[in-house]
């Protein structure tokens, strides 16, 4: 399997509306942060979400599995940093790891498994997975390859 | 360890605003549903969230660990049912399992570990765990015990 | 213009996650409640959101104008009731009023103007308004008419 | 009444999870953006939300009135800019205007009336308004005054 090594760091300002009556971030909000972090990671690789859906005719990259551990709470007016990277590419799915740091301390860790998904032709209400295109995977790799993959993607858009 | 066996079933109508451009529930919303389901489970045991916080002087029952698997998507206008139960009581934490069914098919499964939490006296910005009171655990048990525990809880409130 | 008089009453349980560190409902959540209340009002008239979009090939009924006044706060574990009705039908838009009651006291009042919207054929990224079909308006009217409109709608679906 | 003239500009990236099945921002999310914009405006004046609550012993600045008009939709992967300013200071309340621009076109406009609120001493479940401190208002004014107000606020914190 291809080893991914592109990492994205996203700064998040914890908002009042993200916190609950215990004065801490209401945990589903962390998952909302992490979804935006996955989007930002793809953007860094050269794929804005809107462009990615158009270019590859996918309906999205929905989650199929989620694990998270919450080690220390965050509060409104805190600023945190989330480091995100793809840890594994499988045939039609991939694993993303997010680590949220508060003042350099790991506060939340999250692992996602997502699928490369299209609308089912047999039943438009269903979603099916498809192989992740090789050029997408290459965009997350270091070195020359990434440049070449991005170039191919750009050429494809122009057709 | 005490075996919990109280189960709550909550009917949820999937709203337009819960869904994303892929026309399916945006996954952090499932976690929002499940948080409400945990609240409803405690309510069924006799503890409304507001009363529980007042009676036991806790700041909440925040999550420390989360696992979820998303097997089949749901859409707006769908009605789903979530079955929730506490699967294990530990000293100062407990495990909750939620199973979301769409037309009798298991669509999402989620496991939470939550702690019985108070504000730290040493540092009001921190949260500390405390032993779950025996009478709370008994409220989730079957048979005569539950009645007795509820009675004790009621007497405590009157003091 | 046709006078609407169908009213829907929706019971809402205020959740922990709907509240902010001031221990009261975070106001954008009220708008989320009201969006679900508009959906429920149409459902009561005989139109589930999913069916409505399919039957009339609309993309939704997005808001163009919003006014709300927040008179008294609500808190987690409160149960409130929202009364919703369409107060005016215009050519391609309509006005909805929501009144949220806490123990029979009006706590929040909200007025929405929504449009009957389709995807623009000229530019798929834009949305255009269309005349609200007469049969939809009739579904919200009292008396025999409503029955006839629903019957027509049902016949249309079977074609 | 004092004329406010401090303006804050906040860049917002529209996220996938902010959009609904019509592929556009679900309107309650705009209110969530604007709440964060009001917080950012106070931050620019020198008052982080957490510090403001501590220094002035308020429970928050909750909304009592809201008006918004949605002129053109935004979509995921769009970047928008929100300009926020306080348009009027009243005794215990103030008016905030937010204007959301998409490519220099006004897309959403919102007017908020908020109150300077404390927990009621008579009934801890209620919220009461208080006069907005003069030094807070001065922080939003142009020229030398602002510097002096900030200095006073800093001195107050040190006591």
Coordinates of C-alpha atoms in Angstrom, one line a residue:
Chain A
X1 CA 0.0 0.0 0.0
X2 CA 1.1 3.5 -0.7
X3 CA 2.5 5.5 2.2
X4 CA 1.0 8.9 2.5
X5 CA 3.1 11.7 4.1
X6 CA 1.4 15.0 3.3
X7 CA 0.3 16.6 6.6
X8 CA -1.9 19.6 7.0
X9 CA -2.0 21.9 10.1
X10 CA -5.2 23.8 10.7
X11 CA -5.7 26.5 13.4
X12 CA -9.1 26.5 15.0
X13 CA -10.6 29.1 17.2
X14 CA -13.0 27.5 19.7
X15 CA -16.3 29.4 19.5
X16 CA -18.8 30.1 22.2
X17 CA -21.4 28.2 20.2
X18 CA -19.2 25.1 20.1
X19 CA -19.4 24.8 23.9
X20 CA -22.1 23.3 26.1
X21 CA -23.3 24.2 29.6
X22 CA -20.3 22.4 31.1
X23 CA -18.3 25.3 29.4
X24 CA -16.4 22.8 27.2
X25 CA -16.5 21.9 23.5
X26 CA -19.6 19.7 22.9
X27 CA -17.9 16.6 21.5
X28 CA -19.9 16.3 18.2
X29 CA -18.3 19.7 17.3
X30 CA -14.9 18.1 17.3
X31 CA -16.1 15.8 14.5
X32 CA -17.3 18.8 12.6
X33 CA -13.8 20.3 13.0
X34 CA -12.2 17.1 11.8
X35 CA -14.5 16.9 8.8
X36 CA -13.3 20.4 7.8
X37 CA -9.7 19.3 8.5
X38 CA -10.0 16.3 6.1
X39 CA -11.3 18.8 3.5
X40 CA -8.4 21.1 4.1
X41 CA -5.9 18.2 3.8
X42 CA -7.3 17.4 0.3
X43 CA -7.2 21.1 -0.5
X44 CA -3.5 21.1 0.4
X45 CA -2.9 18.1 -1.9
X46 CA -4.5 20.2 -4.7
X47 CA -8.1 19.1 -4.5
X48 CA -10.7 21.5 -3.4
X49 CA -13.8 19.6 -2.3
X50 CA -16.0 21.1 -5.1
X51 CA -13.4 20.4 -7.8
X52 CA -12.8 16.9 -6.5
X53 CA -16.5 16.0 -6.7
X54 CA -16.7 17.4 -10.2
X55 CA -13.5 15.9 -11.6
X56 CA -14.0 12.4 -10.2
X57 CA -17.8 12.4 -10.3
X58 CA -18.0 11.2 -6.7
X59 CA -20.8 12.1 -4.3
X60 CA -18.3 12.6 -1.4
X61 CA -16.0 10.7 0.9
X62 CA -18.4 9.6 3.6
X63 CA -17.2 8.0 6.9
X64 CA -17.7 4.3 7.6
X65 CA -15.7 4.1 10.8
X66 CA -14.7 6.5 13.5
X67 CA -12.6 6.3 16.7
X68 CA -11.8 9.2 18.9
X69 CA -10.4 9.8 22.3
X70 CA -10.9 13.0 24.2
X71 CA -8.0 13.5 26.7
X72 CA -8.5 17.1 27.9
X73 CA -11.3 19.6 27.3
X74 CA -11.1 22.8 25.4
X75 CA -13.1 26.0 26.0
X76 CA -14.3 29.0 24.1
X77 CA -11.6 31.5 23.3
X78 CA -9.0 28.7 23.1
X79 CA -7.0 28.4 20.0
X80 CA -6.1 24.8 19.0
X81 CA -4.2 23.2 16.1
X82 CA -5.2 20.1 14.3
X83 CA -2.6 18.0 12.4
X84 CA -4.2 15.7 9.8
X85 CA -2.7 13.1 7.5
X86 CA -3.8 10.0 5.6
X87 CA -2.2 7.1 7.3
X88 CA -3.3 4.4 4.8
X89 CA -4.7 4.0 1.4
X90 CA -6.8 0.9 0.7
X91 CA -8.5 -0.1 -2.5
X92 CA -11.7 2.0 -2.2
X93 CA -11.2 3.5 1.3
X94 CA -8.5 5.4 3.3
X95 CA -7.7 6.2 6.9
X96 CA -7.2 9.7 8.2
X97 CA -5.7 10.6 11.5
X98 CA -6.4 14.0 13.2
X99 CA -4.5 15.1 16.3
X100 CA -5.8 18.2 18.1
X101 CA -3.2 20.1 20.2
X102 CA -3.9 22.7 22.8
X103 CA -0.7 24.5 23.7
X104 CA 1.4 21.6 22.3
X105 CA -0.5 19.0 24.4
X106 CA -2.5 16.3 22.5
X107 CA -6.1 17.0 23.6
X108 CA -8.1 14.9 21.1
X109 CA -7.1 12.1 18.7
X110 CA -9.4 10.8 16.0
X111 CA -9.2 8.1 13.3
X112 CA -11.5 8.0 10.4
X113 CA -12.0 5.5 7.7
X114 CA -13.7 7.0 4.6
X115 CA -14.8 5.6 1.3
X116 CA -14.5 7.0 -2.2
X117 CA -18.2 7.0 -3.0
X118 CA -20.5 7.3 -6.0
X119 CA -24.3 7.2 -6.3
X120 CA -25.4 3.7 -7.2
X121 CA -26.6 3.3 -10.8
X122 CA -28.9 0.5 -9.8
X123 CA -30.5 2.4 -6.9
X124 CA -30.0 6.2 -6.8
X125 CA -30.8 6.1 -3.0
X126 CA -27.8 4.0 -2.4
X127 CA -24.1 4.8 -2.3
X128 CA -21.3 2.6 -3.6
X129 CA -17.6 2.7 -3.2
X130 CA -15.1 2.9 -6.0
X131 CA -11.4 2.5 -6.3
X132 CA -9.5 5.6 -5.3
X133 CA -7.8 6.9 -8.5
X134 CA -4.1 6.3 -8.5
X135 CA -3.5 10.0 -9.3
X136 CA -5.3 11.1 -6.2
X137 CA -3.1 8.9 -4.0
X138 CA 0.0 10.2 -5.7
X139 CA -1.0 13.8 -4.9
X140 CA -0.4 12.9 -1.2
X141 CA 3.0 11.5 -1.8
X142 CA 6.2 13.4 -1.4
X143 CA 8.6 14.3 -4.1
X144 CA 8.3 14.7 -7.9
X145 CA 5.3 12.4 -8.1
X146 CA 3.0 14.9 -6.6
X147 CA 3.8 17.5 -9.1
X148 CA 3.2 15.1 -12.0
X149 CA -0.2 13.9 -10.5
X150 CA -1.3 17.5 -10.1
X151 CA -0.4 18.2 -13.7
X152 CA -2.4 15.3 -14.9
X153 CA -5.4 16.4 -12.8
X154 CA -5.1 19.9 -14.3
X155 CA -5.0 18.5 -17.9
X156 CA -8.0 16.3 -17.2
X157 CA -10.0 19.4 -16.0
X158 CA -9.2 21.2 -19.2
X159 CA -10.6 18.4 -21.4
Chain B
X1 CA -19.5 -5.1 38.2
X2 CA -23.2 -4.3 38.1
X3 CA -25.0 -5.5 35.0
X4 CA -27.2 -2.7 33.4
X5 CA -30.2 -3.8 31.6
X6 CA -32.4 -0.7 31.2
X7 CA -32.9 0.0 27.5
X8 CA -34.3 3.2 25.9
X9 CA -35.8 3.4 22.4
X10 CA -35.9 6.9 20.8
X11 CA -37.6 7.7 17.5
X12 CA -35.7 10.3 15.5
X13 CA -37.0 12.0 12.4
X14 CA -34.1 12.9 10.1
X15 CA -34.3 16.6 9.2
X16 CA -33.2 18.4 6.1
X17 CA -30.7 20.4 8.1
X18 CA -29.1 17.2 9.3
X19 CA -28.1 16.2 5.8
X20 CA -25.2 17.3 3.6
X21 CA -24.8 17.9 -0.1
X22 CA -24.5 14.2 -0.6
X23 CA -28.1 14.1 0.6
X24 CA -27.2 11.9 3.6
X25 CA -26.9 12.6 7.3
X26 CA -23.7 14.5 8.0
X27 CA -22.0 12.1 10.4
X28 CA -21.4 14.5 13.3
X29 CA -25.1 14.9 13.5
X30 CA -25.3 11.2 14.5
X31 CA -23.2 12.0 17.5
X32 CA -25.6 14.8 18.4
X33 CA -28.5 12.3 18.2
X34 CA -26.6 9.8 20.4
X35 CA -25.9 12.5 23.0
X36 CA -29.6 13.1 23.2
X37 CA -30.2 9.4 23.4
X38 CA -27.9 9.1 26.4
X39 CA -29.8 11.9 28.1
X40 CA -33.1 10.1 27.3
X41 CA -31.7 6.8 28.7
X42 CA -30.9 8.6 32.1
X43 CA -34.4 10.2 31.9
X44 CA -35.9 6.8 31.6
X45 CA -34.0 5.7 34.7
X46 CA -35.5 8.6 36.5
X47 CA -32.8 11.2 36.1
X48 CA -33.5 14.3 33.9
X49 CA -30.2 15.9 33.0
X50 CA -31.0 19.1 34.9
X51 CA -32.0 17.2 38.0
X52 CA -29.0 14.9 37.8
X53 CA -26.6 17.8 37.7
X54 CA -28.2 19.5 40.6
X55 CA -28.7 16.4 42.8
X56 CA -25.1 15.0 42.3
X57 CA -23.3 18.4 41.8
X58 CA -21.7 17.1 38.6
X59 CA -20.7 19.3 35.7
X60 CA -21.9 16.6 33.2
X61 CA -21.0 13.2 31.9
X62 CA -18.5 14.1 29.2
X63 CA -17.2 11.6 26.6
X64 CA -13.6 10.3 26.8
X65 CA -13.8 7.6 24.1
X66 CA -16.0 7.1 21.1
X67 CA -16.2 4.4 18.4
X68 CA -18.8 4.4 15.7
X69 CA -19.4 2.4 12.5
X70 CA -21.7 3.8 9.8
X71 CA -23.1 0.9 7.8
X72 CA -25.8 2.4 5.6
X73 CA -26.7 6.1 5.1
X74 CA -30.0 7.8 6.2
X75 CA -31.7 10.7 4.4
X76 CA -34.1 13.5 5.2
X77 CA -37.7 12.4 5.8
X78 CA -36.4 9.0 7.1
X79 CA -37.5 7.9 10.5
X80 CA -35.1 5.9 12.5
X81 CA -35.0 4.3 15.9
X82 CA -32.1 4.3 18.4
X83 CA -31.8 1.7 21.1
X84 CA -29.5 2.8 23.9
X85 CA -28.2 1.0 27.0
X86 CA -25.4 1.1 29.4
X87 CA -23.2 -2.0 28.8
X88 CA -20.8 -1.5 31.7
X89 CA -20.3 0.5 34.9
X90 CA -16.7 1.1 36.0
X91 CA -15.6 3.1 39.0
X92 CA -15.9 6.6 37.7
X93 CA -16.9 5.9 34.1
X94 CA -19.4 3.9 32.1
X95 CA -20.0 2.5 28.6
X96 CA -23.0 3.3 26.5
X97 CA -24.0 1.5 23.3
X98 CA -26.3 3.1 20.8
X99 CA -27.7 1.1 17.8
X100 CA -29.6 3.1 15.1
X101 CA -32.0 1.1 13.1
X102 CA -33.6 2.1 9.7
X103 CA -36.5 -0.2 8.9
X104 CA -35.2 -2.8 11.3
X105 CA -31.7 -2.8 9.7
X106 CA -28.7 -1.8 11.9
X107 CA -27.5 1.4 10.2
X108 CA -25.1 2.9 12.7
X109 CA -23.6 1.5 15.9
X110 CA -21.8 3.6 18.5
X111 CA -19.9 3.0 21.7
X112 CA -19.3 5.8 24.2
X113 CA -17.2 5.9 27.3
X114 CA -18.3 8.7 29.6
X115 CA -17.1 9.9 33.0
X116 CA -19.0 11.1 36.0
X117 CA -17.4 14.6 36.2
X118 CA -17.0 17.5 38.6
X119 CA -15.2 20.8 38.3
X120 CA -11.8 20.5 39.9
X121 CA -11.4 22.4 43.2
X122 CA -7.7 22.9 42.6
X123 CA -8.2 24.4 39.1
X124 CA -11.8 25.5 38.1
X125 CA -10.7 25.2 34.4
X126 CA -10.2 21.5 34.8
X127 CA -12.6 18.6 35.1
X128 CA -12.1 15.6 37.4
X129 CA -13.9 12.3 37.5
X130 CA -15.7 11.0 40.6
X131 CA -17.1 7.6 41.5
X132 CA -20.5 7.0 40.1
X133 CA -22.9 6.9 43.0
X134 CA -24.2 3.4 43.8
X135 CA -27.8 4.6 43.8
X136 CA -27.4 5.9 40.2
X137 CA -26.2 2.5 39.0
X138 CA -29.0 0.8 40.8
X139 CA -31.5 3.0 38.9
X140 CA -30.5 1.2 35.7
X141 CA -30.9 -2.3 37.2
X142 CA -34.0 -4.4 36.9
X143 CA -36.4 -5.4 39.6
X144 CA -37.1 -4.1 43.1
X145 CA -33.8 -2.4 43.4
X146 CA -34.6 0.3 40.9
X147 CA -37.7 1.3 42.8
X148 CA -35.7 1.6 46.1
X149 CA -32.9 3.6 44.4
X150 CA -35.4 6.0 42.9
X151 CA -37.1 6.4 46.3
X152 CA -33.8 7.2 48.0
X153 CA -33.0 9.8 45.2
X154 CA -36.4 11.4 45.8
X155 CA -35.8 11.6 49.6
X156 CA -32.4 13.1 48.9
X157 CA -34.0 15.9 46.8
X158 CA -36.5 16.7 49.5
X159 CA -33.7 17.3 52.1
Chain C
X1 CA -54.4 35.9 -2.0
X2 CA -55.3 32.6 -0.4
X3 CA -55.7 32.6 3.4
X4 CA -53.8 29.7 5.0
X5 CA -55.2 28.3 8.2
X6 CA -53.5 24.9 8.8
X7 CA -51.5 25.0 12.0
X8 CA -49.0 22.5 13.3
X9 CA -47.9 22.1 16.9
X10 CA -44.5 20.4 17.4
X11 CA -43.1 19.4 20.8
X12 CA -39.4 20.0 21.2
X13 CA -37.2 18.7 24.0
X14 CA -34.3 21.1 24.6
X15 CA -31.1 19.2 24.5
X16 CA -27.9 19.7 26.4
X17 CA -26.1 20.1 23.1
X18 CA -28.5 22.9 22.0
X19 CA -27.3 25.1 25.0
X20 CA -24.2 27.3 25.3
X21 CA -22.0 28.1 28.3
X22 CA -24.6 30.6 29.5
X23 CA -26.7 27.5 30.0
X24 CA -29.4 28.7 27.6
X25 CA -30.3 27.7 24.0
X26 CA -27.7 29.0 21.6
X27 CA -29.9 31.1 19.3
X28 CA -29.0 29.6 15.9
X29 CA -30.4 26.3 17.3
X30 CA -33.9 28.0 17.4
X31 CA -33.6 28.5 13.7
X32 CA -32.8 24.8 13.3
X33 CA -35.9 24.0 15.3
X34 CA -38.0 26.3 13.1
X35 CA -36.7 24.8 9.9
X36 CA -37.8 21.4 11.2
X37 CA -41.2 23.0 12.2
X38 CA -41.7 24.3 8.6
X39 CA -41.0 20.8 7.3
X40 CA -43.5 19.3 9.8
X41 CA -46.1 21.9 8.8
X42 CA -45.8 20.8 5.1
X43 CA -45.9 17.1 6.3
X44 CA -49.2 17.8 8.1
X45 CA -50.6 19.3 4.9
X46 CA -49.7 16.0 3.2
X47 CA -46.3 16.8 1.8
X48 CA -43.2 15.1 3.2
X49 CA -40.1 17.0 2.3
X50 CA -38.7 14.2 0.2
X51 CA -42.0 13.7 -1.7
X52 CA -42.5 17.4 -2.2
X53 CA -39.0 17.8 -3.9
X54 CA -39.7 14.8 -6.1
X55 CA -43.3 15.6 -7.1
X56 CA -42.6 19.3 -7.9
X57 CA -39.0 19.0 -9.0
X58 CA -37.9 21.8 -6.6
X59 CA -34.5 22.0 -5.0
X60 CA -36.1 23.2 -1.7
X61 CA -37.9 26.1 -0.1
X62 CA -34.9 28.3 1.0
X63 CA -35.2 31.4 3.2
X64 CA -34.9 34.8 1.8
X65 CA -35.9 36.8 4.9
X66 CA -35.9 36.1 8.6
X67 CA -37.1 38.0 11.7
X68 CA -37.0 36.7 15.2
X69 CA -37.4 38.0 18.7
X70 CA -36.2 36.1 21.7
X71 CA -38.3 37.1 24.8
X72 CA -37.2 34.6 27.4
X73 CA -34.5 31.9 27.4
X74 CA -35.0 28.1 27.5
X75 CA -32.7 25.6 29.0
X76 CA -31.7 21.9 28.6
X77 CA -34.4 19.5 30.0
X78 CA -37.1 22.1 29.1
X79 CA -39.9 21.0 26.9
X80 CA -41.4 23.6 24.6
X81 CA -44.1 23.7 21.9
X82 CA -43.8 25.5 18.6
X83 CA -47.0 26.5 16.7
X84 CA -46.4 27.1 13.0
X85 CA -48.6 28.4 10.2
X86 CA -48.3 30.0 6.8
X87 CA -49.6 33.5 7.1
X88 CA -49.4 34.5 3.5
X89 CA -49.0 33.0 0.0
X90 CA -47.4 35.3 -2.6
X91 CA -46.7 34.3 -6.2
X92 CA -43.4 32.5 -5.7
X93 CA -42.9 32.9 -2.0
X94 CA -44.7 32.5 1.3
X95 CA -44.5 33.6 4.9
X96 CA -44.3 31.3 7.8
X97 CA -44.8 32.3 11.5
X98 CA -43.4 30.2 14.3
X99 CA -44.3 30.8 18.0
X100 CA -42.4 28.9 20.6
X101 CA -44.1 28.6 23.9
X102 CA -42.6 27.6 27.3
X103 CA -45.3 26.7 29.8
X104 CA -47.9 28.7 27.7
X105 CA -45.7 31.8 27.7
X106 CA -44.5 33.0 24.3
X107 CA -40.7 32.7 24.4
X108 CA -39.6 33.1 20.8
X109 CA -41.4 34.4 17.7
X110 CA -40.1 34.0 14.2
X111 CA -41.2 35.1 10.8
X112 CA -39.7 33.5 7.7
X113 CA -40.1 34.3 4.0
X114 CA -39.3 31.3 1.8
X115 CA -39.3 30.8 -1.9
X116 CA -40.4 27.9 -4.1
X117 CA -37.0 27.2 -5.7
X118 CA -35.6 25.3 -8.6
X119 CA -32.1 25.0 -10.0
X120 CA -31.5 27.5 -12.8
X121 CA -31.3 26.0 -16.2
X122 CA -29.1 28.8 -17.4
X123 CA -26.6 28.4 -14.5
X124 CA -26.8 25.2 -12.4
X125 CA -25.0 27.0 -9.6
X126 CA -27.9 29.5 -9.2
X127 CA -31.4 29.0 -7.8
X128 CA -34.5 30.6 -9.3
X129 CA -38.0 31.0 -7.8
X130 CA -41.1 29.5 -9.4
X131 CA -44.8 30.1 -8.8
X132 CA -46.1 28.0 -5.9
X133 CA -48.5 25.4 -7.5
X134 CA -52.2 26.2 -6.7
X135 CA -52.7 22.6 -5.5
X136 CA -50.0 23.1 -2.8
X137 CA -51.6 26.2 -1.5
X138 CA -55.0 24.4 -1.4
X139 CA -53.5 21.7 0.8
X140 CA -53.1 24.3 3.5
X141 CA -56.7 25.6 3.2
X142 CA -59.6 24.4 5.4
X143 CA -62.6 22.4 4.3
X144 CA -63.3 20.3 1.3
X145 CA -60.7 21.9 -0.9
X146 CA -57.9 20.4 1.0
X147 CA -59.2 16.9 0.4
X148 CA -59.5 17.5 -3.3
X149 CA -56.0 19.0 -3.6
X150 CA -54.5 16.0 -1.8
X151 CA -56.4 13.6 -4.1
X152 CA -55.0 15.4 -7.1
X153 CA -51.5 15.3 -5.7
X154 CA -51.9 11.6 -5.1
X155 CA -53.1 11.0 -8.7
X156 CA -50.2 12.9 -10.0
X157 CA -47.7 10.7 -8.1
X158 CA -49.3 7.6 -9.6
X159 CA -48.8 8.8 -13.2
Chain D
X1 CA -25.4 57.9 22.2
X2 CA -21.8 57.0 21.3
X3 CA -21.1 56.3 17.7
X4 CA -19.3 53.1 17.1
X5 CA -16.9 52.8 14.2
X6 CA -14.7 49.8 14.8
X7 CA -15.2 47.3 12.0
X8 CA -14.0 43.7 11.8
X9 CA -13.5 41.7 8.7
X10 CA -13.6 37.9 9.1
X11 CA -12.8 35.4 6.3
X12 CA -15.0 32.3 6.4
X13 CA -14.4 29.1 4.4
X14 CA -17.8 27.5 3.7
X15 CA -17.6 23.9 4.8
X16 CA -19.3 20.8 3.3
X17 CA -21.1 20.3 6.7
X18 CA -22.5 23.8 6.6
X19 CA -24.5 22.9 3.4
X20 CA -27.8 21.1 3.0
X21 CA -29.1 18.8 0.3
X22 CA -29.8 21.8 -1.9
X23 CA -26.0 22.2 -2.0
X24 CA -26.2 25.6 -0.3
X25 CA -25.4 26.9 3.2
X26 CA -28.2 25.8 5.6
X27 CA -29.4 29.2 6.9
X28 CA -29.0 28.6 10.6
X29 CA -25.3 28.2 9.9
X30 CA -25.1 31.8 8.8
X31 CA -26.3 32.8 12.3
X32 CA -23.5 30.6 13.8
X33 CA -21.0 32.4 11.6
X34 CA -22.4 35.8 12.7
X35 CA -22.2 34.8 16.4
X36 CA -18.5 34.1 15.9
X37 CA -18.2 37.4 14.0
X38 CA -19.6 39.3 16.9
X39 CA -17.1 37.6 19.2
X40 CA -14.3 38.5 16.8
X41 CA -15.4 42.1 16.7
X42 CA -15.2 42.3 20.5
X43 CA -11.8 40.6 20.3
X44 CA -10.6 43.3 17.9
X45 CA -11.7 45.9 20.4
X46 CA -9.5 44.2 23.0
X47 CA -12.0 41.9 24.7
X48 CA -11.7 38.2 24.2
X49 CA -15.1 36.5 25.1
X50 CA -13.6 34.6 28.1
X51 CA -11.9 37.7 29.4
X52 CA -15.0 39.9 28.9
X53 CA -17.1 37.5 30.9
X54 CA -14.6 37.4 33.7
X55 CA -13.8 41.1 33.9
X56 CA -17.4 42.3 33.8
X57 CA -19.1 39.3 35.5
X58 CA -21.6 38.9 32.7
X59 CA -23.2 35.6 31.6
X60 CA -22.9 36.6 27.9
X61 CA -24.4 39.0 25.3
X62 CA -27.5 37.0 24.2
X63 CA -29.7 38.0 21.3
X64 CA -33.1 39.5 21.8
X65 CA -33.8 40.5 18.2
X66 CA -32.6 39.3 14.8
X67 CA -33.3 40.3 11.2
X68 CA -31.5 38.8 8.2
X69 CA -32.0 38.8 4.5
X70 CA -30.4 36.2 2.3
X71 CA -29.8 37.6 -1.2
X72 CA -27.7 34.9 -2.9
X73 CA -26.7 31.5 -1.8
X74 CA -23.2 30.3 -1.0
X75 CA -21.8 26.8 -1.4
X76 CA -19.1 24.5 0.0
X77 CA -15.5 25.5 -1.1
X78 CA -16.6 29.2 -1.3
X79 CA -14.7 31.7 0.7
X80 CA -16.7 34.7 2.0
X81 CA -16.0 37.8 4.0
X82 CA -18.1 39.1 6.8
X83 CA -17.9 42.8 7.8
X84 CA -19.2 43.4 11.3
X85 CA -19.7 46.6 13.3
X86 CA -21.8 47.9 16.2
X87 CA -24.2 50.4 14.7
X88 CA -25.8 51.7 18.0
X89 CA -25.2 51.5 21.7
X90 CA -28.3 51.7 23.9
X91 CA -28.4 51.7 27.7
X92 CA -28.2 47.9 28.3
X93 CA -28.3 46.7 24.7
X94 CA -26.5 47.3 21.4
X95 CA -27.1 46.7 17.7
X96 CA -24.6 44.7 15.5
X97 CA -24.7 44.6 11.7
X98 CA -23.0 41.9 9.7
X99 CA -22.6 41.9 5.9
X100 CA -21.5 38.8 4.2
X101 CA -19.8 39.3 0.8
X102 CA -19.2 36.7 -1.8
X103 CA -16.8 38.1 -4.4
X104 CA -17.6 41.6 -3.4
X105 CA -21.3 41.0 -3.8
X106 CA -23.5 41.4 -0.7
X107 CA -24.9 37.9 -0.1
X108 CA -26.4 38.1 3.4
X109 CA -27.1 41.0 5.7
X110 CA -28.0 40.5 9.4
X111 CA -28.9 42.9 12.2
X112 CA -28.7 41.7 15.8
X113 CA -29.8 43.4 19.0
X114 CA -28.0 41.9 22.0
X115 CA -28.1 42.6 25.7
X116 CA -25.4 43.0 28.3
X117 CA -26.6 40.2 30.6
X118 CA -26.1 38.9 34.1
X119 CA -27.6 36.0 36.0
X120 CA -30.5 37.3 38.1
X121 CA -29.8 37.3 41.8
X122 CA -33.5 36.9 42.6
X123 CA -33.9 33.8 40.3
X124 CA -30.7 32.1 39.1
X125 CA -32.7 30.6 36.2
X126 CA -33.4 34.0 34.8
X127 CA -31.2 36.5 33.0
X128 CA -31.3 40.3 33.5
X129 CA -29.8 43.1 31.5
X130 CA -27.3 45.6 32.9
X131 CA -25.9 48.9 31.6
X132 CA -23.1 48.4 29.2
X133 CA -20.0 49.8 30.9
X134 CA -18.8 53.1 29.4
X135 CA -15.3 51.8 29.1
X136 CA -16.5 48.9 26.9
X137 CA -18.3 51.4 24.6
X138 CA -15.1 53.5 24.4
X139 CA -13.1 50.5 23.2
X140 CA -15.1 50.6 20.0
X141 CA -14.5 54.3 19.4
X142 CA -11.8 55.7 17.2
X143 CA -8.8 57.8 18.3
X144 CA -7.2 58.3 21.6
X145 CA -10.2 57.2 23.7
X146 CA -9.8 53.6 22.7
X147 CA -6.3 53.4 23.9
X148 CA -7.3 55.0 27.3
X149 CA -10.2 52.6 27.7
X150 CA -8.0 49.6 27.0
X151 CA -5.5 50.8 29.5
X152 CA -8.2 51.2 32.2
X153 CA -9.5 47.7 31.4
X154 CA -5.9 46.3 31.7
X155 CA -5.5 48.1 35.1
X156 CA -8.8 46.6 36.3
X157 CA -7.6 43.1 35.4
X158 CA -4.5 43.5 37.4
X159 CA -6.3 44.5 40.6

